[in-house]
Amino acid sequence: MDQRTCIKFCVKNEIKCADAFRMLTVAYGEATLDRSNVYRWYKMFSEGREDVNDEERAGRPSTSTTEERINEVEKMILANRRITVREVAEDLNISIGSCHSVFINDLGMRRVAAKFVPKLLNCDQKQHRMNIANEMLDSVRDDPNLLQRLITGDEAGVVHHELLPQGRTVNKEYYLQVMRNLREAIRQKRPDLWKNKNWLLPHGNAPAHTSLLVRNFLAKNNTLMMPQPPYSPDLTPCDFFLFPKQEGMTDRCVRSHPPQCTTSRADRQIVRMAVTDRSVTSRTVAQHIQSVTHQPVSARTIRRRLQQSGLSARRPLLRLPLT
């Protein structure tokens, strides 16, 4: 860049190109531009060029941020708000950096951090639930024997059940083994449904149920699943106000040590902390309550109290910005 400026200076002072090349050789030595480049720049400056920088090049056209690719990314996100950037990149065969660029710059999306919020359905979830309800009604009208194909406990007995070992949590690996055991139980106890391969699995929306590992296993084995709409306290109140209390009673009967209890005043304080600071964690709330009441309180107890009050921890979702 400096040598181009010197060439431009020589042109302005009407110094011949040969003399300019000789001066550059003395000043820059081995780093001097070759003769052809010196003469080329000298000619361009003589013809009236003023800029010493290179002109912008068209470059290689982008294949990952085209309008068609952006629309594909948007459809995948709207279909599954919990999909990861890596999964989108693998499905569309583009880089993770390009996916981030499409999310942020083209679609204006971002990840919402986990926080305690009331379990109320948004407009998209309500529409999704209505679509699934209509789909299930149509399925019952078209197939009167639909309910007989469901794998549930009926007059023929329970198909399969498993007791969770103490200290074990239901993760995707554990649930995958449960699905393998269930298929074997159906083969033995429901041979007619197994032979026709038309049995239906009522599948929930728990993280272990919707994990990629379990979904791939079910798709590989052509397992038919009943669609499950999003949960809502006004449509399924037992999931939020009855079952948590029953689980708490069961835990108190099973445990050998005294149950952890909180007073009504502490319960109100737990809810107040969760609503005031939506980013607070159950562990932080438990530590605060324990420091005030001087009674042992676990994070699990805090989560149970919040669920009984209609609050839960929402996982990060890909959301469109508010307009």
PDB file of C-alpha atoms in Angstrom:
ATOM      1  CA  MET A   1       0.000   0.000   0.000  1.00  0.00           C
ATOM      2  CA  ASP A   2       2.861   2.388   0.781  1.00  0.00           C
ATOM      3  CA  GLN A   3       4.509   1.693  -2.576  1.00  0.00           C
ATOM      4  CA  ARG A   4       1.264   2.486  -4.392  1.00  0.00           C
ATOM      5  CA  THR A   5       1.148   5.808  -2.567  1.00  0.00           C
ATOM      6  CA  CYS A   6       4.746   6.503  -3.672  1.00  0.00           C
ATOM      7  CA  ILE A   7       3.836   5.658  -7.280  1.00  0.00           C
ATOM      8  CA  LYS A   8       0.886   8.036  -7.062  1.00  0.00           C
ATOM      9  CA  PHE A   9       3.226  10.734  -5.699  1.00  0.00           C
ATOM     10  CA  CYS A  10       5.571  10.236  -8.664  1.00  0.00           C
ATOM     11  CA  VAL A  11       2.663  10.543 -11.108  1.00  0.00           C
ATOM     12  CA  LYS A  12       1.532  13.784  -9.503  1.00  0.00           C
ATOM     13  CA  ASN A  13       5.090  15.189  -9.781  1.00  0.00           C
ATOM     14  CA  GLU A  14       5.457  14.006 -13.392  1.00  0.00           C
ATOM     15  CA  ILE A  15       8.329  11.636 -12.562  1.00  0.00           C
ATOM     16  CA  LYS A  16       8.847   9.007 -15.222  1.00  0.00           C
ATOM     17  CA  CYS A  17       7.851   5.410 -14.466  1.00  0.00           C
ATOM     18  CA  ALA A  18      11.414   4.085 -14.911  1.00  0.00           C
ATOM     19  CA  ASP A  19      12.724   6.645 -12.435  1.00  0.00           C
ATOM     20  CA  ALA A  20       9.883   5.793 -10.026  1.00  0.00           C
ATOM     21  CA  PHE A  21      10.717   2.081 -10.192  1.00  0.00           C
ATOM     22  CA  ARG A  22      14.409   2.907  -9.524  1.00  0.00           C
ATOM     23  CA  MET A  23      13.450   4.990  -6.460  1.00  0.00           C
ATOM     24  CA  LEU A  24      11.246   2.212  -5.107  1.00  0.00           C
ATOM     25  CA  THR A  25      14.056  -0.315  -5.502  1.00  0.00           C
ATOM     26  CA  VAL A  26      16.388   1.904  -3.464  1.00  0.00           C
ATOM     27  CA  ALA A  27      13.777   2.469  -0.752  1.00  0.00           C
ATOM     28  CA  TYR A  28      12.258  -1.018  -0.394  1.00  0.00           C
ATOM     29  CA  GLY A  29      14.965  -3.340  -1.705  1.00  0.00           C
ATOM     30  CA  GLU A  30      13.757  -6.937  -2.139  1.00  0.00           C
ATOM     31  CA  ALA A  31      10.231  -6.005  -1.029  1.00  0.00           C
ATOM     32  CA  THR A  32       9.744  -3.783  -4.062  1.00  0.00           C
ATOM     33  CA  LEU A  33       6.851  -4.572  -6.387  1.00  0.00           C
ATOM     34  CA  ASP A  34       7.861  -6.204  -9.653  1.00  0.00           C
ATOM     35  CA  ARG A  35       8.250  -4.028 -12.723  1.00  0.00           C
ATOM     36  CA  SER A  36       4.943  -5.062 -14.318  1.00  0.00           C
ATOM     37  CA  ASN A  37       2.920  -4.096 -11.219  1.00  0.00           C
ATOM     38  CA  VAL A  38       4.728  -0.773 -10.902  1.00  0.00           C
ATOM     39  CA  TYR A  39       3.980   0.073 -14.525  1.00  0.00           C
ATOM     40  CA  ARG A  40       0.362  -1.095 -14.163  1.00  0.00           C
ATOM     41  CA  TRP A  41      -0.304   1.127 -11.141  1.00  0.00           C
ATOM     42  CA  TYR A  42       1.560   4.014 -12.731  1.00  0.00           C
ATOM     43  CA  LYS A  43      -0.717   3.763 -15.783  1.00  0.00           C
ATOM     44  CA  MET A  44      -3.911   3.641 -13.659  1.00  0.00           C
ATOM     45  CA  PHE A  45      -2.871   6.695 -11.630  1.00  0.00           C
ATOM     46  CA  SER A  46      -1.967   8.487 -14.848  1.00  0.00           C
ATOM     47  CA  GLU A  47      -5.484   7.788 -16.182  1.00  0.00           C
ATOM     48  CA  GLY A  48      -7.048   9.475 -13.153  1.00  0.00           C
ATOM     49  CA  ARG A  49      -7.399   6.799 -10.465  1.00  0.00           C
ATOM     50  CA  GLU A  50      -7.142   8.118  -6.908  1.00  0.00           C
ATOM     51  CA  ASP A  51      -7.797   5.069  -4.656  1.00  0.00           C
ATOM     52  CA  VAL A  52      -4.714   3.014  -3.742  1.00  0.00           C
ATOM     53  CA  ASN A  53      -6.779   0.102  -2.344  1.00  0.00           C
ATOM     54  CA  ASP A  54      -7.843  -2.960  -4.297  1.00  0.00           C
ATOM     55  CA  GLU A  55     -11.345  -2.973  -5.706  1.00  0.00           C
ATOM     56  CA  GLU A  56     -13.920  -5.200  -4.004  1.00  0.00           C
ATOM     57  CA  ARG A  57     -14.314  -8.621  -5.543  1.00  0.00           C
ATOM     58  CA  ALA A  58     -17.564 -10.460  -6.011  1.00  0.00           C
ATOM     59  CA  GLY A  59     -16.226 -13.575  -4.237  1.00  0.00           C
ATOM     60  CA  ARG A  60     -17.894 -16.932  -3.981  1.00  0.00           C
ATOM     61  CA  PRO A  61     -21.693 -16.729  -3.587  1.00  0.00           C
ATOM     62  CA  SER A  62     -23.064 -17.951  -0.257  1.00  0.00           C
ATOM     63  CA  THR A  63     -24.954 -21.259  -0.425  1.00  0.00           C
ATOM     64  CA  SER A  64     -25.971 -21.492   3.253  1.00  0.00           C
ATOM     65  CA  THR A  65     -27.774 -18.138   3.653  1.00  0.00           C
ATOM     66  CA  THR A  66     -29.996 -18.213   0.600  1.00  0.00           C
ATOM     67  CA  GLU A  67     -33.687 -17.362   0.882  1.00  0.00           C
ATOM     68  CA  GLU A  68     -34.641 -21.007   0.395  1.00  0.00           C
ATOM     69  CA  ARG A  69     -32.242 -22.206   3.096  1.00  0.00           C
ATOM     70  CA  ILE A  70     -33.448 -19.542   5.546  1.00  0.00           C
ATOM     71  CA  ASN A  71     -37.049 -20.668   5.025  1.00  0.00           C
ATOM     72  CA  GLU A  72     -36.032 -24.285   5.700  1.00  0.00           C
ATOM     73  CA  VAL A  73     -34.349 -23.284   8.968  1.00  0.00           C
ATOM     74  CA  GLU A  74     -37.414 -21.312  10.052  1.00  0.00           C
ATOM     75  CA  LYS A  75     -39.755 -24.247   9.343  1.00  0.00           C
ATOM     76  CA  MET A  76     -37.564 -26.623  11.384  1.00  0.00           C
ATOM     77  CA  ILE A  77     -37.533 -24.262  14.359  1.00  0.00           C
ATOM     78  CA  LEU A  78     -41.271 -23.595  14.304  1.00  0.00           C
ATOM     79  CA  ALA A  79     -41.892 -27.349  14.128  1.00  0.00           C
ATOM     80  CA  ASN A  80     -39.619 -28.073  17.122  1.00  0.00           C
ATOM     81  CA  ARG A  81     -38.627 -25.166  19.361  1.00  0.00           C
ATOM     82  CA  ARG A  82     -36.259 -27.400  21.346  1.00  0.00           C
ATOM     83  CA  ILE A  83     -34.124 -28.362  18.357  1.00  0.00           C
ATOM     84  CA  THR A  84     -30.435 -27.571  18.723  1.00  0.00           C
ATOM     85  CA  VAL A  85     -28.215 -25.595  16.374  1.00  0.00           C
ATOM     86  CA  ARG A  86     -26.102 -28.688  15.762  1.00  0.00           C
ATOM     87  CA  GLU A  87     -29.147 -30.738  14.709  1.00  0.00           C
ATOM     88  CA  VAL A  88     -30.239 -28.040  12.245  1.00  0.00           C
ATOM     89  CA  ALA A  89     -26.721 -27.822  10.806  1.00  0.00           C
ATOM     90  CA  GLU A  90     -26.519 -31.593  10.338  1.00  0.00           C
ATOM     91  CA  ASP A  91     -29.956 -31.862   8.731  1.00  0.00           C
ATOM     92  CA  LEU A  92     -29.293 -29.038   6.256  1.00  0.00           C
ATOM     93  CA  ASN A  93     -25.596 -29.898   5.742  1.00  0.00           C
ATOM     94  CA  ILE A  94     -24.321 -26.422   6.632  1.00  0.00           C
ATOM     95  CA  SER A  95     -21.871 -25.197   9.247  1.00  0.00           C
ATOM     96  CA  ILE A  96     -22.843 -24.329  12.816  1.00  0.00           C
ATOM     97  CA  GLY A  97     -21.569 -20.790  12.306  1.00  0.00           C
ATOM     98  CA  SER A  98     -23.888 -20.344   9.330  1.00  0.00           C
ATOM     99  CA  CYS A  99     -26.799 -21.592  11.458  1.00  0.00           C
ATOM    100  CA  HIS A 100     -25.996 -19.042  14.159  1.00  0.00           C
ATOM    101  CA  SER A 101     -25.861 -16.331  11.508  1.00  0.00           C
ATOM    102  CA  VAL A 102     -29.265 -17.345  10.119  1.00  0.00           C
ATOM    103  CA  PHE A 103     -30.824 -17.480  13.600  1.00  0.00           C
ATOM    104  CA  ILE A 104     -29.523 -14.099  14.745  1.00  0.00           C
ATOM    105  CA  ASN A 105     -29.116 -11.968  11.621  1.00  0.00           C
ATOM    106  CA  ASP A 106     -31.797 -13.296   9.261  1.00  0.00           C
ATOM    107  CA  LEU A 107     -34.539 -14.649  11.572  1.00  0.00           C
ATOM    108  CA  GLY A 108     -33.890 -12.478  14.636  1.00  0.00           C
ATOM    109  CA  MET A 109     -34.174 -15.434  17.015  1.00  0.00           C
ATOM    110  CA  ARG A 110     -32.417 -16.043  20.301  1.00  0.00           C
ATOM    111  CA  ARG A 111     -32.392 -18.549  23.147  1.00  0.00           C
ATOM    112  CA  VAL A 112     -34.463 -17.730  26.213  1.00  0.00           C
ATOM    113  CA  ALA A 113     -32.707 -18.708  29.456  1.00  0.00           C
ATOM    114  CA  ALA A 114     -34.427 -21.126  31.847  1.00  0.00           C
ATOM    115  CA  LYS A 115     -36.634 -19.407  34.413  1.00  0.00           C
ATOM    116  CA  PHE A 116     -39.682 -20.092  36.581  1.00  0.00           C
ATOM    117  CA  VAL A 117     -42.844 -19.165  34.695  1.00  0.00           C
ATOM    118  CA  PRO A 118     -46.508 -20.166  35.008  1.00  0.00           C
ATOM    119  CA  LYS A 119     -47.392 -23.120  32.798  1.00  0.00           C
ATOM    120  CA  LEU A 120     -49.717 -21.239  30.460  1.00  0.00           C
ATOM    121  CA  LEU A 121     -49.932 -22.039  26.769  1.00  0.00           C
ATOM    122  CA  ASN A 122     -49.017 -19.441  24.177  1.00  0.00           C
ATOM    123  CA  CYS A 123     -50.907 -18.936  20.892  1.00  0.00           C
ATOM    124  CA  ASP A 124     -48.782 -21.431  18.968  1.00  0.00           C
ATOM    125  CA  GLN A 125     -49.206 -24.122  21.617  1.00  0.00           C
ATOM    126  CA  LYS A 126     -52.976 -23.569  21.804  1.00  0.00           C
ATOM    127  CA  GLN A 127     -53.269 -23.900  18.035  1.00  0.00           C
ATOM    128  CA  HIS A 128     -51.063 -27.011  18.106  1.00  0.00           C
ATOM    129  CA  ARG A 129     -53.240 -28.560  20.818  1.00  0.00           C
ATOM    130  CA  MET A 130     -56.420 -27.831  18.860  1.00  0.00           C
ATOM    131  CA  ASN A 131     -54.929 -29.369  15.698  1.00  0.00           C
ATOM    132  CA  ILE A 132     -53.976 -32.544  17.577  1.00  0.00           C
ATOM    133  CA  ALA A 133     -57.442 -32.763  19.194  1.00  0.00           C
ATOM    134  CA  ASN A 134     -59.109 -32.498  15.778  1.00  0.00           C
ATOM    135  CA  GLU A 135     -56.714 -35.085  14.375  1.00  0.00           C
ATOM    136  CA  MET A 136     -57.524 -37.541  17.171  1.00  0.00           C
ATOM    137  CA  LEU A 137     -61.282 -37.022  16.697  1.00  0.00           C
ATOM    138  CA  ASP A 138     -60.933 -37.707  12.976  1.00  0.00           C
ATOM    139  CA  SER A 139     -58.910 -40.853  13.727  1.00  0.00           C
ATOM    140  CA  VAL A 140     -61.642 -42.180  16.055  1.00  0.00           C
ATOM    141  CA  ARG A 141     -64.322 -41.502  13.430  1.00  0.00           C
ATOM    142  CA  ASP A 142     -62.346 -43.260  10.709  1.00  0.00           C
ATOM    143  CA  ASP A 143     -61.364 -46.237  12.887  1.00  0.00           C
ATOM    144  CA  PRO A 144     -63.921 -47.263  15.568  1.00  0.00           C
ATOM    145  CA  ASN A 145     -61.414 -49.834  16.921  1.00  0.00           C
ATOM    146  CA  LEU A 146     -58.701 -47.255  17.455  1.00  0.00           C
ATOM    147  CA  LEU A 147     -58.825 -47.386  21.247  1.00  0.00           C
ATOM    148  CA  GLN A 148     -58.435 -51.188  21.190  1.00  0.00           C
ATOM    149  CA  ARG A 149     -55.043 -50.764  19.509  1.00  0.00           C
ATOM    150  CA  LEU A 150     -53.673 -48.632  22.339  1.00  0.00           C
ATOM    151  CA  ILE A 151     -51.094 -50.314  24.558  1.00  0.00           C
ATOM    152  CA  THR A 152     -52.632 -49.702  27.981  1.00  0.00           C
ATOM    153  CA  GLY A 153     -53.886 -51.756  30.873  1.00  0.00           C
ATOM    154  CA  ASP A 154     -57.184 -53.328  29.772  1.00  0.00           C
ATOM    155  CA  GLU A 155     -59.276 -56.440  30.492  1.00  0.00           C
ATOM    156  CA  ALA A 156     -56.384 -58.555  29.215  1.00  0.00           C
ATOM    157  CA  GLY A 157     -54.119 -57.212  31.926  1.00  0.00           C
ATOM    158  CA  VAL A 158     -51.163 -54.881  32.132  1.00  0.00           C
ATOM    159  CA  VAL A 159     -48.793 -55.259  29.188  1.00  0.00           C
ATOM    160  CA  HIS A 160     -45.610 -54.187  30.921  1.00  0.00           C
ATOM    161  CA  HIS A 161     -44.484 -52.362  34.048  1.00  0.00           C
ATOM    162  CA  GLU A 162     -41.136 -51.562  35.642  1.00  0.00           C
ATOM    163  CA  LEU A 163     -40.194 -50.184  39.044  1.00  0.00           C
ATOM    164  CA  LEU A 164     -37.500 -47.532  39.047  1.00  0.00           C
ATOM    165  CA  PRO A 165     -34.512 -48.597  41.179  1.00  0.00           C
ATOM    166  CA  GLN A 166     -33.813 -46.422  44.196  1.00  0.00           C
ATOM    167  CA  GLY A 167     -31.477 -43.570  43.368  1.00  0.00           C
ATOM    168  CA  ARG A 168     -32.002 -43.951  39.611  1.00  0.00           C
ATOM    169  CA  THR A 169     -33.492 -41.245  37.390  1.00  0.00           C
ATOM    170  CA  VAL A 170     -35.410 -41.743  34.165  1.00  0.00           C
ATOM    171  CA  ASN A 171     -33.031 -40.514  31.471  1.00  0.00           C
ATOM    172  CA  LYS A 172     -33.009 -41.285  27.764  1.00  0.00           C
ATOM    173  CA  GLU A 173     -30.744 -44.355  28.135  1.00  0.00           C
ATOM    174  CA  TYR A 174     -32.952 -45.886  30.843  1.00  0.00           C
ATOM    175  CA  TYR A 175     -36.144 -45.144  28.922  1.00  0.00           C
ATOM    176  CA  LEU A 176     -34.677 -46.667  25.759  1.00  0.00           C
ATOM    177  CA  GLN A 177     -34.257 -49.972  27.614  1.00  0.00           C
ATOM    178  CA  VAL A 178     -37.848 -49.670  28.846  1.00  0.00           C
ATOM    179  CA  MET A 179     -38.995 -49.344  25.230  1.00  0.00           C
ATOM    180  CA  ARG A 180     -37.050 -52.486  24.297  1.00  0.00           C
ATOM    181  CA  ASN A 181     -38.665 -54.403  27.158  1.00  0.00           C
ATOM    182  CA  LEU A 182     -42.091 -53.068  26.186  1.00  0.00           C
ATOM    183  CA  ARG A 183     -41.745 -54.325  22.614  1.00  0.00           C
ATOM    184  CA  GLU A 184     -40.889 -57.797  23.869  1.00  0.00           C
ATOM    185  CA  ALA A 185     -43.870 -57.727  26.247  1.00  0.00           C
ATOM    186  CA  ILE A 186     -46.215 -56.728  23.403  1.00  0.00           C
ATOM    187  CA  ARG A 187     -44.876 -59.555  21.266  1.00  0.00           C
ATOM    188  CA  GLN A 188     -45.714 -62.067  23.995  1.00  0.00           C
ATOM    189  CA  LYS A 189     -48.980 -60.649  25.400  1.00  0.00           C
ATOM    190  CA  ARG A 190     -50.517 -59.007  22.319  1.00  0.00           C
ATOM    191  CA  PRO A 191     -49.500 -61.313  19.461  1.00  0.00           C
ATOM    192  CA  ASP A 192     -52.353 -60.148  17.219  1.00  0.00           C
ATOM    193  CA  LEU A 193     -51.344 -56.497  17.456  1.00  0.00           C
ATOM    194  CA  TRP A 194     -47.679 -57.423  17.104  1.00  0.00           C
ATOM    195  CA  LYS A 195     -48.364 -59.444  13.963  1.00  0.00           C
ATOM    196  CA  ASN A 196     -50.376 -56.663  12.302  1.00  0.00           C
ATOM    197  CA  LYS A 197     -47.935 -53.970  13.518  1.00  0.00           C
ATOM    198  CA  ASN A 198     -50.815 -51.568  14.129  1.00  0.00           C
ATOM    199  CA  TRP A 199     -50.508 -51.057  17.889  1.00  0.00           C
ATOM    200  CA  LEU A 200     -50.360 -47.482  19.137  1.00  0.00           C
ATOM    201  CA  LEU A 201     -48.118 -46.138  21.884  1.00  0.00           C
ATOM    202  CA  PRO A 202     -49.495 -43.281  24.035  1.00  0.00           C
ATOM    203  CA  HIS A 203     -46.272 -41.320  24.370  1.00  0.00           C
ATOM    204  CA  GLY A 204     -45.749 -38.349  26.679  1.00  0.00           C
ATOM    205  CA  ASN A 205     -43.803 -35.130  26.190  1.00  0.00           C
ATOM    206  CA  ALA A 206     -41.233 -35.778  28.921  1.00  0.00           C
ATOM    207  CA  PRO A 207     -37.597 -35.023  27.964  1.00  0.00           C
ATOM    208  CA  ALA A 208     -36.679 -38.715  28.128  1.00  0.00           C
ATOM    209  CA  HIS A 209     -39.588 -39.566  25.809  1.00  0.00           C
ATOM    210  CA  THR A 210     -38.790 -36.907  23.207  1.00  0.00           C
ATOM    211  CA  SER A 211     -35.016 -37.381  23.185  1.00  0.00           C
ATOM    212  CA  LEU A 212     -33.340 -37.994  19.836  1.00  0.00           C
ATOM    213  CA  LEU A 213     -32.092 -41.423  20.983  1.00  0.00           C
ATOM    214  CA  VAL A 214     -35.608 -42.665  21.780  1.00  0.00           C
ATOM    215  CA  ARG A 215     -37.203 -41.064  18.705  1.00  0.00           C
ATOM    216  CA  ASN A 216     -34.662 -42.722  16.417  1.00  0.00           C
ATOM    217  CA  PHE A 217     -35.319 -46.119  18.041  1.00  0.00           C
ATOM    218  CA  LEU A 218     -39.086 -45.784  17.633  1.00  0.00           C
ATOM    219  CA  ALA A 219     -38.769 -44.595  14.041  1.00  0.00           C
ATOM    220  CA  LYS A 220     -36.381 -47.443  13.198  1.00  0.00           C
ATOM    221  CA  ASN A 221     -38.915 -49.979  14.462  1.00  0.00           C
ATOM    222  CA  ASN A 222     -41.904 -48.235  12.795  1.00  0.00           C
ATOM    223  CA  THR A 223     -43.633 -47.634  16.124  1.00  0.00           C
ATOM    224  CA  LEU A 224     -46.914 -45.720  15.798  1.00  0.00           C
ATOM    225  CA  MET A 225     -47.424 -43.077  18.485  1.00  0.00           C
ATOM    226  CA  MET A 226     -50.472 -41.138  19.532  1.00  0.00           C
ATOM    227  CA  PRO A 227     -49.760 -37.399  19.185  1.00  0.00           C
ATOM    228  CA  GLN A 228     -49.492 -35.608  22.509  1.00  0.00           C
ATOM    229  CA  PRO A 229     -50.513 -31.942  22.794  1.00  0.00           C
ATOM    230  CA  PRO A 230     -48.689 -29.498  25.113  1.00  0.00           C
ATOM    231  CA  TYR A 231     -49.632 -29.767  28.766  1.00  0.00           C
ATOM    232  CA  SER A 232     -51.773 -27.068  30.336  1.00  0.00           C
ATOM    233  CA  PRO A 233     -53.091 -26.628  33.910  1.00  0.00           C
ATOM    234  CA  ASP A 234     -56.566 -25.654  32.672  1.00  0.00           C
ATOM    235  CA  LEU A 235     -56.898 -28.767  30.477  1.00  0.00           C
ATOM    236  CA  THR A 236     -55.102 -31.347  32.630  1.00  0.00           C
ATOM    237  CA  PRO A 237     -55.310 -30.014  36.199  1.00  0.00           C
ATOM    238  CA  CYS A 238     -54.458 -33.401  37.729  1.00  0.00           C
ATOM    239  CA  ASP A 239     -50.933 -33.198  36.289  1.00  0.00           C
ATOM    240  CA  PHE A 240     -50.271 -29.993  38.193  1.00  0.00           C
ATOM    241  CA  PHE A 241     -52.395 -29.998  41.360  1.00  0.00           C
ATOM    242  CA  LEU A 242     -53.154 -33.649  42.233  1.00  0.00           C
ATOM    243  CA  PHE A 243     -50.296 -35.876  41.058  1.00  0.00           C
ATOM    244  CA  PRO A 244     -47.490 -33.807  42.676  1.00  0.00           C
ATOM    245  CA  LYS A 245     -49.240 -34.106  46.040  1.00  0.00           C
ATOM    246  CA  GLN A 246     -49.717 -37.858  45.582  1.00  0.00           C
ATOM    247  CA  GLU A 247     -46.039 -38.222  44.705  1.00  0.00           C
ATOM    248  CA  GLY A 248     -45.148 -36.324  47.834  1.00  0.00           C
ATOM    249  CA  MET A 249     -47.297 -38.666  49.944  1.00  0.00           C
ATOM    250  CA  THR A 250     -45.693 -41.681  48.265  1.00  0.00           C
ATOM    251  CA  ASP A 251     -42.207 -40.337  48.925  1.00  0.00           C
ATOM    252  CA  ARG A 252     -42.992 -39.817  52.588  1.00  0.00           C
ATOM    253  CA  CYS A 253     -44.223 -43.409  52.883  1.00  0.00           C
ATOM    254  CA  VAL A 254     -41.197 -44.887  51.142  1.00  0.00           C
ATOM    255  CA  ARG A 255     -38.435 -42.888  52.791  1.00  0.00           C
ATOM    256  CA  SER A 256     -36.980 -44.149  56.031  1.00  0.00           C
ATOM    257  CA  HIS A 257     -35.838 -40.675  57.180  1.00  0.00           C
ATOM    258  CA  PRO A 258     -38.262 -37.880  58.234  1.00  0.00           C
ATOM    259  CA  PRO A 259     -39.727 -35.894  55.325  1.00  0.00           C
ATOM    260  CA  GLN A 260     -38.649 -32.342  54.676  1.00  0.00           C
ATOM    261  CA  CYS A 261     -41.517 -29.979  55.420  1.00  0.00           C
ATOM    262  CA  THR A 262     -42.043 -26.273  54.899  1.00  0.00           C
ATOM    263  CA  THR A 263     -44.504 -23.971  56.582  1.00  0.00           C
ATOM    264  CA  SER A 264     -47.181 -21.966  54.782  1.00  0.00           C
ATOM    265  CA  ARG A 265     -45.113 -18.832  55.338  1.00  0.00           C
ATOM    266  CA  ALA A 266     -42.075 -20.484  53.772  1.00  0.00           C
ATOM    267  CA  ASP A 267     -44.185 -21.669  50.827  1.00  0.00           C
ATOM    268  CA  ARG A 268     -45.336 -18.107  50.173  1.00  0.00           C
ATOM    269  CA  GLN A 269     -41.754 -16.897  50.339  1.00  0.00           C
ATOM    270  CA  ILE A 270     -40.650 -19.603  47.878  1.00  0.00           C
ATOM    271  CA  VAL A 271     -43.270 -18.514  45.339  1.00  0.00           C
ATOM    272  CA  ARG A 272     -42.436 -14.829  45.912  1.00  0.00           C
ATOM    273  CA  MET A 273     -38.739 -15.442  45.208  1.00  0.00           C
ATOM    274  CA  ALA A 274     -39.479 -17.436  42.039  1.00  0.00           C
ATOM    275  CA  VAL A 275     -41.867 -14.795  40.667  1.00  0.00           C
ATOM    276  CA  THR A 276     -39.685 -11.810  41.625  1.00  0.00           C
ATOM    277  CA  ASP A 277     -36.475 -13.231  40.122  1.00  0.00           C
ATOM    278  CA  ARG A 278     -37.364 -15.477  37.179  1.00  0.00           C
ATOM    279  CA  SER A 279     -33.740 -16.614  36.773  1.00  0.00           C
ATOM    280  CA  VAL A 280     -33.375 -17.944  40.348  1.00  0.00           C
ATOM    281  CA  THR A 281     -32.693 -21.667  40.723  1.00  0.00           C
ATOM    282  CA  SER A 282     -34.348 -24.115  43.106  1.00  0.00           C
ATOM    283  CA  ARG A 283     -30.995 -24.717  44.824  1.00  0.00           C
ATOM    284  CA  THR A 284     -30.603 -20.999  45.542  1.00  0.00           C
ATOM    285  CA  VAL A 285     -34.141 -20.811  46.955  1.00  0.00           C
ATOM    286  CA  ALA A 286     -33.486 -23.877  49.135  1.00  0.00           C
ATOM    287  CA  GLN A 287     -30.323 -22.329  50.577  1.00  0.00           C
ATOM    288  CA  HIS A 288     -32.170 -19.100  51.391  1.00  0.00           C
ATOM    289  CA  ILE A 289     -35.112 -20.874  53.066  1.00  0.00           C
ATOM    290  CA  GLN A 290     -32.721 -23.058  55.056  1.00  0.00           C
ATOM    291  CA  SER A 291     -30.804 -20.016  56.299  1.00  0.00           C
ATOM    292  CA  VAL A 292     -34.066 -18.381  57.461  1.00  0.00           C
ATOM    293  CA  THR A 293     -35.880 -21.369  58.984  1.00  0.00           C
ATOM    294  CA  HIS A 294     -32.789 -23.324  60.083  1.00  0.00           C
ATOM    295  CA  GLN A 295     -34.482 -26.487  58.778  1.00  0.00           C
ATOM    296  CA  PRO A 296     -33.048 -28.790  56.078  1.00  0.00           C
ATOM    297  CA  VAL A 297     -34.778 -28.110  52.749  1.00  0.00           C
ATOM    298  CA  SER A 298     -33.733 -29.740  49.483  1.00  0.00           C
ATOM    299  CA  ALA A 299     -33.968 -28.343  45.967  1.00  0.00           C
ATOM    300  CA  ARG A 300     -36.401 -31.142  45.141  1.00  0.00           C
ATOM    301  CA  THR A 301     -38.775 -29.900  47.871  1.00  0.00           C
ATOM    302  CA  ILE A 302     -38.580 -26.397  46.420  1.00  0.00           C
ATOM    303  CA  ARG A 303     -39.454 -27.688  42.948  1.00  0.00           C
ATOM    304  CA  ARG A 304     -42.402 -29.628  44.359  1.00  0.00           C
ATOM    305  CA  ARG A 305     -43.732 -26.559  46.164  1.00  0.00           C
ATOM    306  CA  LEU A 306     -43.444 -24.507  42.982  1.00  0.00           C
ATOM    307  CA  GLN A 307     -45.232 -27.185  40.939  1.00  0.00           C
ATOM    308  CA  GLN A 308     -48.050 -27.228  43.491  1.00  0.00           C
ATOM    309  CA  SER A 309     -48.353 -23.463  42.976  1.00  0.00           C
ATOM    310  CA  GLY A 310     -48.536 -23.825  39.200  1.00  0.00           C
ATOM    311  CA  LEU A 311     -44.907 -22.894  38.480  1.00  0.00           C
ATOM    312  CA  SER A 312     -42.238 -24.938  36.742  1.00  0.00           C
ATOM    313  CA  ALA A 313     -38.783 -24.515  35.219  1.00  0.00           C
ATOM    314  CA  ARG A 314     -39.048 -23.938  31.495  1.00  0.00           C
ATOM    315  CA  ARG A 315     -36.186 -25.231  29.360  1.00  0.00           C
ATOM    316  CA  PRO A 316     -34.483 -22.931  26.831  1.00  0.00           C
ATOM    317  CA  LEU A 317     -36.541 -22.434  23.696  1.00  0.00           C
ATOM    318  CA  LEU A 318     -35.854 -20.806  20.368  1.00  0.00           C
ATOM    319  CA  ARG A 319     -38.208 -17.861  20.384  1.00  0.00           C
ATOM    320  CA  LEU A 320     -39.102 -15.141  17.907  1.00  0.00           C
ATOM    321  CA  PRO A 321     -38.485 -11.613  19.285  1.00  0.00           C
ATOM    322  CA  LEU A 322     -41.434  -9.647  20.617  1.00  0.00           C
ATOM    323  CA  THR A 323     -42.916  -7.134  18.191  1.00  0.00           C
TER     324      THR A 323
END
